[in-house]
Amino acid sequence: MSLRRRTVEVLFAAGLLGVAAVPPAGAAGQGRSVPLRVATYNIHAGAGMDNVFDLDRQTAQLRALDADVIGLQEVDVHWDTRSQWRDVAAELAERLDMQVSFAPIYSLDPTTPGAPRREYGVAVLSRYRIVSAENHEITRLSTQVPDPVPAPAPGFGEVVVRVKGVPVHVYVTHLDYRPDPSVRMAQVADTRRIMAEDRGRKVLLGDFNAEPGAPELAPLWNELADADPGAPTFPALDPVKRIDFVAVSKDGVRVRDAAGAETLASDHRPVVADLLLRR
């Protein structure tokens, strides 16, 4: 039975918002194929649809996905009071017993001398060893300076993980949110250029802030296949748009199935996909 059809009800208890479990990845892939479950999740800086910061709730949701590799967006590291000045990336990795690579979009001086830098960006969590990591620059329109202009800035994370001997490039991104698609168009061009530098199996995870048929995303589908969960992902409550993506290289990676998880632990719903990697 497909992930999409294996619907799991959202659990509600003690007035808390529910967590939808996603069935564990089974023994898939015989012979020369290696199974890998991946997910993408915009975690809203640790807050749920109710805007309440709750890492316990998000940890439970991430654990329920049972993914081997997870791309996270809107990740705070000592950012400000909204996330209690905590290192959300490191905390989630420790709670889930996963490795972490954090790629800041913004890295600002602390408000108090001697305190950690204030950072915000994307992250990859992995059950498999992270062999290498890089924080690439793509075109961005800053939200931290007045009168910004499009310019190269970091926050396009890449890691290489080795899955049962098979190397995989995993990228995590968060594209521009503005209605004008011009910055996203530049970001897509940057993304394709960076990914073209790598050979082999590739997985792109992220919040694209555009729906699958958006013209600015069209070039991506020349090289990548969209793991369609068959349902919208935003907002988490009564979603109307699919803007959260798992996309894979057409050569070397096959999508077995994909689904969204029904949860209000963030303002987005996560997407999880079962993949097969060709050796």
JSON list of N, CA and C in Angstrom, two decimals, residues 12-59:
[
{"chain": "A", "resi": 12, "resn": "PHE", "atom": "N", "xyz": [-4.90, 13.91, 19.06]},
{"chain": "A", "resi": 12, "resn": "PHE", "atom": "CA", "xyz": [-5.05, 15.08, 19.91]},
{"chain": "A", "resi": 12, "resn": "PHE", "atom": "C", "xyz": [-5.13, 14.61, 21.36]},
{"chain": "A", "resi": 13, "resn": "ALA", "atom": "N", "xyz": [-4.37, 15.28, 22.22]},
{"chain": "A", "resi": 13, "resn": "ALA", "atom": "CA", "xyz": [-4.39, 14.90, 23.62]},
{"chain": "A", "resi": 13, "resn": "ALA", "atom": "C", "xyz": [-4.09, 16.12, 24.47]},
{"chain": "A", "resi": 14, "resn": "ALA", "atom": "N", "xyz": [-4.77, 16.23, 25.56]},
{"chain": "A", "resi": 14, "resn": "ALA", "atom": "CA", "xyz": [-4.52, 17.29, 26.54]},
{"chain": "A", "resi": 14, "resn": "ALA", "atom": "C", "xyz": [-4.51, 18.68, 25.91]},
{"chain": "A", "resi": 15, "resn": "GLY", "atom": "N", "xyz": [-5.30, 18.84, 24.86]},
{"chain": "A", "resi": 15, "resn": "GLY", "atom": "CA", "xyz": [-5.41, 20.13, 24.23]},
{"chain": "A", "resi": 15, "resn": "GLY", "atom": "C", "xyz": [-4.25, 20.51, 23.34]},
{"chain": "A", "resi": 16, "resn": "LEU", "atom": "N", "xyz": [-3.27, 19.57, 23.17]},
{"chain": "A", "resi": 16, "resn": "LEU", "atom": "CA", "xyz": [-2.13, 19.88, 22.33]},
{"chain": "A", "resi": 16, "resn": "LEU", "atom": "C", "xyz": [-2.49, 19.59, 20.88]},
{"chain": "A", "resi": 17, "resn": "LEU", "atom": "N", "xyz": [-1.82, 20.29, 19.96]},
{"chain": "A", "resi": 17, "resn": "LEU", "atom": "CA", "xyz": [-2.03, 20.02, 18.55]},
{"chain": "A", "resi": 17, "resn": "LEU", "atom": "C", "xyz": [-1.45, 18.67, 18.22]},
{"chain": "A", "resi": 18, "resn": "GLY", "atom": "N", "xyz": [-2.06, 18.00, 17.27]},
{"chain": "A", "resi": 18, "resn": "GLY", "atom": "CA", "xyz": [-1.74, 16.61, 17.01]},
{"chain": "A", "resi": 18, "resn": "GLY", "atom": "C", "xyz": [-0.48, 16.41, 16.21]},
{"chain": "A", "resi": 19, "resn": "VAL", "atom": "N", "xyz": [-0.01, 15.19, 16.24]},
{"chain": "A", "resi": 19, "resn": "VAL", "atom": "CA", "xyz": [1.14, 14.75, 15.48]},
{"chain": "A", "resi": 19, "resn": "VAL", "atom": "C", "xyz": [0.71, 13.58, 14.63]},
{"chain": "A", "resi": 20, "resn": "ALA", "atom": "N", "xyz": [0.89, 13.69, 13.34]},
{"chain": "A", "resi": 20, "resn": "ALA", "atom": "CA", "xyz": [0.52, 12.61, 12.45]},
{"chain": "A", "resi": 20, "resn": "ALA", "atom": "C", "xyz": [1.71, 11.71, 12.23]},
{"chain": "A", "resi": 21, "resn": "ALA", "atom": "N", "xyz": [1.56, 10.43, 12.51]},
{"chain": "A", "resi": 21, "resn": "ALA", "atom": "CA", "xyz": [2.64, 9.48, 12.31]},
{"chain": "A", "resi": 21, "resn": "ALA", "atom": "C", "xyz": [2.67, 9.05, 10.85]},
{"chain": "A", "resi": 22, "resn": "VAL", "atom": "N", "xyz": [3.87, 8.82, 10.34]},
{"chain": "A", "resi": 22, "resn": "VAL", "atom": "CA", "xyz": [4.04, 8.27, 9.01]},
{"chain": "A", "resi": 22, "resn": "VAL", "atom": "C", "xyz": [4.69, 6.91, 9.16]},
{"chain": "A", "resi": 23, "resn": "PRO", "atom": "N", "xyz": [4.17, 5.88, 8.50]},
{"chain": "A", "resi": 23, "resn": "PRO", "atom": "CA", "xyz": [4.69, 4.53, 8.69]},
{"chain": "A", "resi": 23, "resn": "PRO", "atom": "C", "xyz": [6.18, 4.46, 8.37]},
{"chain": "A", "resi": 24, "resn": "PRO", "atom": "N", "xyz": [6.91, 3.59, 9.09]},
{"chain": "A", "resi": 24, "resn": "PRO", "atom": "CA", "xyz": [8.34, 3.46, 8.85]},
{"chain": "A", "resi": 24, "resn": "PRO", "atom": "C", "xyz": [8.63, 2.90, 7.48]},
{"chain": "A", "resi": 25, "resn": "ALA", "atom": "N", "xyz": [9.80, 3.24, 6.98]},
{"chain": "A", "resi": 25, "resn": "ALA", "atom": "CA", "xyz": [10.21, 2.72, 5.69]},
{"chain": "A", "resi": 25, "resn": "ALA", "atom": "C", "xyz": [10.47, 1.23, 5.81]},
{"chain": "A", "resi": 26, "resn": "GLY", "atom": "N", "xyz": [9.86, 0.45, 4.97]},
{"chain": "A", "resi": 26, "resn": "GLY", "atom": "CA", "xyz": [10.00, -0.99, 5.02]},
{"chain": "A", "resi": 26, "resn": "GLY", "atom": "C", "xyz": [11.25, -1.44, 4.31]},
{"chain": "A", "resi": 27, "resn": "ALA", "atom": "N", "xyz": [11.39, -2.73, 4.23]},
{"chain": "A", "resi": 27, "resn": "ALA", "atom": "CA", "xyz": [12.53, -3.31, 3.55]},
{"chain": "A", "resi": 27, "resn": "ALA", "atom": "C", "xyz": [12.30, -3.22, 2.06]},
{"chain": "A", "resi": 28, "resn": "ALA", "atom": "N", "xyz": [12.66, -2.08, 1.51]},
{"chain": "A", "resi": 28, "resn": "ALA", "atom": "CA", "xyz": [12.42, -1.84, 0.09]},
{"chain": "A", "resi": 28, "resn": "ALA", "atom": "C", "xyz": [13.72, -1.93, -0.67]},
{"chain": "A", "resi": 29, "resn": "GLY", "atom": "N", "xyz": [13.60, -2.20, -1.95]},
{"chain": "A", "resi": 29, "resn": "GLY", "atom": "CA", "xyz": [14.76, -2.17, -2.81]},
{"chain": "A", "resi": 29, "resn": "GLY", "atom": "C", "xyz": [15.56, -3.44, -2.75]},
{"chain": "A", "resi": 30, "resn": "GLN", "atom": "N", "xyz": [15.43, -4.24, -3.73]},
{"chain": "A", "resi": 30, "resn": "GLN", "atom": "CA", "xyz": [16.17, -5.48, -3.79]},
{"chain": "A", "resi": 30, "resn": "GLN", "atom": "C", "xyz": [17.35, -5.30, -4.75]},
{"chain": "A", "resi": 31, "resn": "GLY", "atom": "N", "xyz": [18.31, -6.22, -4.65]},
{"chain": "A", "resi": 31, "resn": "GLY", "atom": "CA", "xyz": [19.39, -6.23, -5.61]},
{"chain": "A", "resi": 31, "resn": "GLY", "atom": "C", "xyz": [20.24, -4.99, -5.55]},
{"chain": "A", "resi": 32, "resn": "ARG", "atom": "N", "xyz": [20.24, -4.21, -6.61]},
{"chain": "A", "resi": 32, "resn": "ARG", "atom": "CA", "xyz": [21.17, -3.10, -6.75]},
{"chain": "A", "resi": 32, "resn": "ARG", "atom": "C", "xyz": [20.58, -1.78, -6.30]},
{"chain": "A", "resi": 33, "resn": "SER", "atom": "N", "xyz": [19.41, -1.78, -5.68]},
{"chain": "A", "resi": 33, "resn": "SER", "atom": "CA", "xyz": [18.79, -0.56, -5.20]},
{"chain": "A", "resi": 33, "resn": "SER", "atom": "C", "xyz": [18.89, -0.46, -3.69]},
{"chain": "A", "resi": 34, "resn": "VAL", "atom": "N", "xyz": [19.11, 0.77, -3.21]},
{"chain": "A", "resi": 34, "resn": "VAL", "atom": "CA", "xyz": [19.24, 1.03, -1.78]},
{"chain": "A", "resi": 34, "resn": "VAL", "atom": "C", "xyz": [18.11, 1.98, -1.36]},
{"chain": "A", "resi": 35, "resn": "PRO", "atom": "N", "xyz": [17.32, 1.62, -0.34]},
{"chain": "A", "resi": 35, "resn": "PRO", "atom": "CA", "xyz": [16.22, 2.49, 0.08]},
{"chain": "A", "resi": 35, "resn": "PRO", "atom": "C", "xyz": [16.71, 3.66, 0.92]},
{"chain": "A", "resi": 36, "resn": "LEU", "atom": "N", "xyz": [16.04, 4.79, 0.75]},
{"chain": "A", "resi": 36, "resn": "LEU", "atom": "CA", "xyz": [16.33, 5.99, 1.55]},
{"chain": "A", "resi": 36, "resn": "LEU", "atom": "C", "xyz": [15.03, 6.74, 1.73]},
{"chain": "A", "resi": 37, "resn": "ARG", "atom": "N", "xyz": [14.69, 7.05, 2.97]},
{"chain": "A", "resi": 37, "resn": "ARG", "atom": "CA", "xyz": [13.52, 7.90, 3.24]},
{"chain": "A", "resi": 37, "resn": "ARG", "atom": "C", "xyz": [14.00, 9.30, 3.58]},
{"chain": "A", "resi": 38, "resn": "VAL", "atom": "N", "xyz": [13.47, 10.28, 2.87]},
{"chain": "A", "resi": 38, "resn": "VAL", "atom": "CA", "xyz": [13.84, 11.69, 3.08]},
{"chain": "A", "resi": 38, "resn": "VAL", "atom": "C", "xyz": [12.59, 12.50, 3.39]},
{"chain": "A", "resi": 39, "resn": "ALA", "atom": "N", "xyz": [12.80, 13.66, 3.98]},
{"chain": "A", "resi": 39, "resn": "ALA", "atom": "CA", "xyz": [11.68, 14.55, 4.29]},
{"chain": "A", "resi": 39, "resn": "ALA", "atom": "C", "xyz": [12.15, 15.99, 4.21]},
{"chain": "A", "resi": 40, "resn": "THR", "atom": "N", "xyz": [11.20, 16.88, 3.99]},
{"chain": "A", "resi": 40, "resn": "THR", "atom": "CA", "xyz": [11.46, 18.31, 4.07]},
{"chain": "A", "resi": 40, "resn": "THR", "atom": "C", "xyz": [10.42, 18.93, 4.99]},
{"chain": "A", "resi": 41, "resn": "TYR", "atom": "N", "xyz": [10.85, 19.91, 5.79]},
{"chain": "A", "resi": 41, "resn": "TYR", "atom": "CA", "xyz": [9.93, 20.49, 6.77]},
{"chain": "A", "resi": 41, "resn": "TYR", "atom": "C", "xyz": [10.37, 21.91, 7.09]},
{"chain": "A", "resi": 42, "resn": "ASN", "atom": "N", "xyz": [9.50, 22.88, 6.82]},
{"chain": "A", "resi": 42, "resn": "ASN", "atom": "CA", "xyz": [9.69, 24.25, 7.28]},
{"chain": "A", "resi": 42, "resn": "ASN", "atom": "C", "xyz": [9.17, 24.30, 8.72]},
{"chain": "A", "resi": 43, "resn": "ILE", "atom": "N", "xyz": [10.07, 24.47, 9.69]},
{"chain": "A", "resi": 43, "resn": "ILE", "atom": "CA", "xyz": [9.69, 24.32, 11.09]},
{"chain": "A", "resi": 43, "resn": "ILE", "atom": "C", "xyz": [9.27, 25.62, 11.76]},
{"chain": "A", "resi": 44, "resn": "HIS", "atom": "N", "xyz": [9.21, 26.73, 10.99]},
{"chain": "A", "resi": 44, "resn": "HIS", "atom": "CA", "xyz": [8.64, 27.97, 11.53]},
{"chain": "A", "resi": 44, "resn": "HIS", "atom": "C", "xyz": [9.36, 28.39, 12.80]},
{"chain": "A", "resi": 45, "resn": "ALA", "atom": "N", "xyz": [10.68, 28.23, 12.82]},
{"chain": "A", "resi": 45, "resn": "ALA", "atom": "CA", "xyz": [11.51, 28.62, 13.97]},
{"chain": "A", "resi": 45, "resn": "ALA", "atom": "C", "xyz": [11.10, 27.92, 15.26]},
{"chain": "A", "resi": 46, "resn": "GLY", "atom": "N", "xyz": [10.52, 26.72, 15.13]},
{"chain": "A", "resi": 46, "resn": "GLY", "atom": "CA", "xyz": [10.14, 25.94, 16.31]},
{"chain": "A", "resi": 46, "resn": "GLY", "atom": "C", "xyz": [8.72, 26.14, 16.78]},
{"chain": "A", "resi": 47, "resn": "ALA", "atom": "N", "xyz": [7.97, 27.00, 16.10]},
{"chain": "A", "resi": 47, "resn": "ALA", "atom": "CA", "xyz": [6.60, 27.30, 16.52]},
{"chain": "A", "resi": 47, "resn": "ALA", "atom": "C", "xyz": [5.58, 26.55, 15.66]},
{"chain": "A", "resi": 48, "resn": "GLY", "atom": "N", "xyz": [4.45, 26.26, 16.28]},
{"chain": "A", "resi": 48, "resn": "GLY", "atom": "CA", "xyz": [3.38, 25.58, 15.57]},
{"chain": "A", "resi": 48, "resn": "GLY", "atom": "C", "xyz": [2.45, 26.55, 14.86]},
{"chain": "A", "resi": 49, "resn": "MET", "atom": "N", "xyz": [1.37, 26.00, 14.33]},
{"chain": "A", "resi": 49, "resn": "MET", "atom": "CA", "xyz": [0.37, 26.83, 13.66]},
{"chain": "A", "resi": 49, "resn": "MET", "atom": "C", "xyz": [-0.22, 27.85, 14.63]},
{"chain": "A", "resi": 50, "resn": "ASP", "atom": "N", "xyz": [-0.12, 27.55, 15.91]},
{"chain": "A", "resi": 50, "resn": "ASP", "atom": "CA", "xyz": [-0.63, 28.46, 16.95]},
{"chain": "A", "resi": 50, "resn": "ASP", "atom": "C", "xyz": [0.39, 29.52, 17.35]},
{"chain": "A", "resi": 51, "resn": "ASN", "atom": "N", "xyz": [1.58, 29.53, 16.67]},
{"chain": "A", "resi": 51, "resn": "ASN", "atom": "CA", "xyz": [2.66, 30.47, 16.97]},
{"chain": "A", "resi": 51, "resn": "ASN", "atom": "C", "xyz": [3.27, 30.28, 18.35]},
{"chain": "A", "resi": 52, "resn": "VAL", "atom": "N", "xyz": [3.08, 29.11, 18.94]},
{"chain": "A", "resi": 52, "resn": "VAL", "atom": "CA", "xyz": [3.69, 28.79, 20.23]},
{"chain": "A", "resi": 52, "resn": "VAL", "atom": "C", "xyz": [4.95, 27.97, 19.98]},
{"chain": "A", "resi": 53, "resn": "PHE", "atom": "N", "xyz": [6.08, 28.43, 20.51]},
{"chain": "A", "resi": 53, "resn": "PHE", "atom": "CA", "xyz": [7.34, 27.70, 20.38]},
{"chain": "A", "resi": 53, "resn": "PHE", "atom": "C", "xyz": [7.27, 26.42, 21.21]},
{"chain": "A", "resi": 54, "resn": "ASP", "atom": "N", "xyz": [7.49, 25.28, 20.56]},
{"chain": "A", "resi": 54, "resn": "ASP", "atom": "CA", "xyz": [7.35, 23.99, 21.24]},
{"chain": "A", "resi": 54, "resn": "ASP", "atom": "C", "xyz": [8.21, 22.95, 20.53]},
{"chain": "A", "resi": 55, "resn": "LEU", "atom": "N", "xyz": [9.46, 22.81, 20.99]},
{"chain": "A", "resi": 55, "resn": "LEU", "atom": "CA", "xyz": [10.35, 21.84, 20.36]},
{"chain": "A", "resi": 55, "resn": "LEU", "atom": "C", "xyz": [9.96, 20.41, 20.68]},
{"chain": "A", "resi": 56, "resn": "ASP", "atom": "N", "xyz": [9.29, 20.17, 21.81]},
{"chain": "A", "resi": 56, "resn": "ASP", "atom": "CA", "xyz": [8.82, 18.82, 22.11]},
{"chain": "A", "resi": 56, "resn": "ASP", "atom": "C", "xyz": [7.84, 18.37, 21.03]},
{"chain": "A", "resi": 57, "resn": "ARG", "atom": "N", "xyz": [6.95, 19.26, 20.66]},
{"chain": "A", "resi": 57, "resn": "ARG", "atom": "CA", "xyz": [5.94, 18.94, 19.65]},
{"chain": "A", "resi": 57, "resn": "ARG", "atom": "C", "xyz": [6.61, 18.67, 18.29]},
{"chain": "A", "resi": 58, "resn": "GLN", "atom": "N", "xyz": [7.57, 19.52, 17.92]},
{"chain": "A", "resi": 58, "resn": "GLN", "atom": "CA", "xyz": [8.22, 19.32, 16.64]},
{"chain": "A", "resi": 58, "resn": "GLN", "atom": "C", "xyz": [9.11, 18.09, 16.63]},
{"chain": "A", "resi": 59, "resn": "THR", "atom": "N", "xyz": [9.76, 17.81, 17.76]},
{"chain": "A", "resi": 59, "resn": "THR", "atom": "CA", "xyz": [10.57, 16.59, 17.85]},
{"chain": "A", "resi": 59, "resn": "THR", "atom": "C", "xyz": [9.70, 15.36, 17.63]}
]
